[in-house]
Amino acid sequence: MPTPALPCPCGLPAAYPECCGRFHSGAQQAPTAELLMRSRFSAFAVGDTAYLLRSWHPSTRPGRLDLDPGQRWERLEILATERGGMFETEGSVEFRAHYREGRHAGSLHEHSAFAREAGAWVYVGPLSPVDFD
């Protein structure tokens, strides 16, 4: 887990506990699709598979999730958002997530769909083919 003094892995300037940590702990729910996307990136960065599964739409959620311990998620770029606001029920976020595996640096580019399920934002899945660089 990131230390309280370090910025959150999602790229926002707040410290982890005040940023994505509050969503991971269940203390609060992400109010927008973009904040859910950021919190999911942070969950990959800190290895919080329980949060990743909890924030995944039931219709597309895998039965289990095994993260690669050799893969380190380092930086998130939000490229575009469409809808997904506090008073909406659907939205999309286009992002590029940068990772490192050993000496190899790469990125994942995805345009993702999000929906509200029982009042909470959840990740539905990619809207277009996922692109690894």
mmCIF file of C-alpha atoms in Angstrom, residues 19-133:
data_model
loop_
_atom_site.group_PDB
_atom_site.id
_atom_site.type_symbol
_atom_site.label_atom_id
_atom_site.label_comp_id
_atom_site.label_asym_id
_atom_site.label_seq_id
_atom_site.Cartn_x
_atom_site.Cartn_y
_atom_site.Cartn_z
ATOM 1 C CA CYS A 19 -8.037 9.840 -2.847
ATOM 2 C CA CYS A 20 -8.568 6.261 -4.044
ATOM 3 C CA GLY A 21 -7.945 4.692 -0.639
ATOM 4 C CA ARG A 22 -11.362 5.872 0.562
ATOM 5 C CA PHE A 23 -13.007 3.961 -2.307
ATOM 6 C CA HIS A 24 -10.850 0.850 -1.821
ATOM 7 C CA SER A 25 -11.736 0.702 1.880
ATOM 8 C CA GLY A 26 -15.454 1.017 1.133
ATOM 9 C CA ALA A 27 -15.747 4.258 3.139
ATOM 10 C CA GLN A 28 -17.068 6.030 0.027
ATOM 11 C CA GLN A 29 -18.121 5.222 -3.528
ATOM 12 C CA ALA A 30 -16.622 6.890 -6.589
ATOM 13 C CA PRO A 31 -19.115 9.617 -7.610
ATOM 14 C CA THR A 32 -18.160 9.619 -11.318
ATOM 15 C CA ALA A 33 -17.050 7.117 -13.949
ATOM 16 C CA GLU A 34 -13.676 8.861 -14.218
ATOM 17 C CA LEU A 35 -13.029 8.590 -10.489
ATOM 18 C CA LEU A 36 -14.000 4.920 -10.625
ATOM 19 C CA MET A 37 -11.522 4.435 -13.488
ATOM 20 C CA ARG A 38 -8.811 6.187 -11.475
ATOM 21 C CA SER A 39 -9.602 4.080 -8.407
ATOM 22 C CA ARG A 40 -9.437 0.881 -10.475
ATOM 23 C CA PHE A 41 -6.024 1.881 -11.836
ATOM 24 C CA SER A 42 -4.871 2.510 -8.261
ATOM 25 C CA ALA A 43 -6.262 -0.888 -7.245
ATOM 26 C CA PHE A 44 -4.128 -2.520 -9.947
ATOM 27 C CA ALA A 45 -1.140 -0.486 -8.714
ATOM 28 C CA VAL A 46 -1.567 -1.576 -5.070
ATOM 29 C CA GLY A 47 -2.802 -5.112 -5.825
ATOM 30 C CA ASP A 48 -6.338 -4.735 -4.443
ATOM 31 C CA THR A 49 -8.101 -7.539 -6.358
ATOM 32 C CA ALA A 50 -11.110 -7.489 -4.005
ATOM 33 C CA TYR A 51 -11.875 -3.881 -5.013
ATOM 34 C CA LEU A 52 -11.334 -4.652 -8.699
ATOM 35 C CA LEU A 53 -13.867 -7.479 -8.564
ATOM 36 C CA ARG A 54 -16.297 -5.460 -6.435
ATOM 37 C CA SER A 55 -16.204 -2.551 -8.915
ATOM 38 C CA TRP A 56 -16.744 -4.782 -11.989
ATOM 39 C CA HIS A 57 -20.215 -5.163 -13.564
ATOM 40 C CA PRO A 58 -21.717 -8.551 -12.626
ATOM 41 C CA SER A 59 -22.365 -9.434 -16.290
ATOM 42 C CA THR A 60 -18.689 -9.102 -17.278
ATOM 43 C CA ARG A 61 -16.876 -9.791 -13.988
ATOM 44 C CA PRO A 62 -14.465 -12.725 -14.111
ATOM 45 C CA GLY A 63 -14.813 -15.483 -11.532
ATOM 46 C CA ARG A 64 -11.354 -14.667 -10.198
ATOM 47 C CA LEU A 65 -8.565 -12.246 -10.894
ATOM 48 C CA ASP A 66 -4.881 -13.071 -10.648
ATOM 49 C CA LEU A 67 -2.567 -10.083 -10.977
ATOM 50 C CA ASP A 68 0.904 -10.543 -12.429
ATOM 51 C CA PRO A 69 3.327 -9.846 -9.556
ATOM 52 C CA GLY A 70 6.024 -8.837 -12.060
ATOM 53 C CA GLN A 71 3.879 -6.114 -13.604
ATOM 54 C CA ARG A 72 3.998 -2.668 -11.982
ATOM 55 C CA TRP A 73 1.353 -0.085 -12.963
ATOM 56 C CA GLU A 74 3.096 3.292 -12.883
ATOM 57 C CA ARG A 75 1.052 6.060 -14.460
ATOM 58 C CA LEU A 76 -2.455 6.788 -15.754
ATOM 59 C CA GLU A 77 -3.454 9.234 -18.477
ATOM 60 C CA ILE A 78 -7.132 10.071 -18.895
ATOM 61 C CA LEU A 79 -7.530 10.860 -22.607
ATOM 62 C CA ALA A 80 -11.283 11.518 -22.764
ATOM 63 C CA THR A 81 -14.481 11.113 -20.788
ATOM 64 C CA GLU A 82 -18.034 11.055 -22.046
ATOM 65 C CA ARG A 83 -20.924 11.389 -19.641
ATOM 66 C CA GLY A 84 -20.404 9.407 -16.430
ATOM 67 C CA GLY A 85 -21.204 12.315 -14.129
ATOM 68 C CA MET A 86 -22.726 12.323 -10.681
ATOM 69 C CA PHE A 87 -26.318 12.347 -12.011
ATOM 70 C CA GLU A 88 -25.885 9.991 -14.974
ATOM 71 C CA THR A 89 -26.195 6.225 -15.296
ATOM 72 C CA GLU A 90 -23.734 5.495 -18.120
ATOM 73 C CA GLY A 91 -20.408 6.858 -19.216
ATOM 74 C CA SER A 92 -17.126 6.065 -20.881
ATOM 75 C CA VAL A 93 -13.495 6.827 -20.175
ATOM 76 C CA GLU A 94 -10.629 6.554 -22.626
ATOM 77 C CA PHE A 95 -7.296 6.072 -20.908
ATOM 78 C CA ARG A 96 -3.712 4.956 -21.291
ATOM 79 C CA ALA A 97 -2.231 3.031 -18.365
ATOM 80 C CA HIS A 98 1.552 2.760 -18.260
ATOM 81 C CA TYR A 99 3.232 -0.273 -16.748
ATOM 82 C CA ARG A 100 6.633 -1.877 -16.345
ATOM 83 C CA GLU A 101 7.515 -5.570 -16.474
ATOM 84 C CA GLY A 102 11.167 -6.028 -15.630
ATOM 85 C CA ARG A 103 13.060 -3.849 -18.102
ATOM 86 C CA HIS A 104 10.117 -3.564 -20.498
ATOM 87 C CA ALA A 105 7.919 -0.461 -20.314
ATOM 88 C CA GLY A 106 4.540 -0.589 -22.007
ATOM 89 C CA SER A 107 1.057 0.834 -21.978
ATOM 90 C CA LEU A 108 -2.533 -0.296 -22.235
ATOM 91 C CA HIS A 109 -4.909 1.919 -24.224
ATOM 92 C CA GLU A 110 -8.617 1.312 -23.661
ATOM 93 C CA HIS A 111 -11.931 3.065 -24.162
ATOM 94 C CA SER A 112 -14.048 1.638 -21.326
ATOM 95 C CA ALA A 113 -17.768 1.568 -20.608
ATOM 96 C CA PHE A 114 -19.095 2.264 -17.101
ATOM 97 C CA ALA A 115 -22.609 2.001 -15.666
ATOM 98 C CA ARG A 116 -24.380 2.567 -12.373
ATOM 99 C CA GLU A 117 -25.472 -0.652 -10.731
ATOM 100 C CA ALA A 118 -27.520 -0.306 -7.533
ATOM 101 C CA GLY A 119 -26.365 3.317 -7.302
ATOM 102 C CA ALA A 120 -22.622 2.571 -7.621
ATOM 103 C CA TRP A 121 -20.412 3.057 -10.667
ATOM 104 C CA VAL A 122 -18.992 -0.193 -12.056
ATOM 105 C CA TYR A 123 -16.659 -1.083 -14.914
ATOM 106 C CA VAL A 124 -18.512 -2.857 -17.748
ATOM 107 C CA GLY A 125 -15.690 -3.461 -20.226
ATOM 108 C CA PRO A 126 -13.874 -2.152 -23.283
ATOM 109 C CA LEU A 127 -15.859 -0.366 -26.011
ATOM 110 C CA SER A 128 -13.199 -1.087 -28.613
ATOM 111 C CA PRO A 129 -10.307 -3.546 -28.904
ATOM 112 C CA VAL A 130 -7.729 -3.133 -26.159
ATOM 113 C CA ASP A 131 -4.370 -1.925 -27.454
ATOM 114 C CA PHE A 132 -1.112 -2.871 -25.718
ATOM 115 C CA ASP A 133 1.965 -0.896 -26.749
#
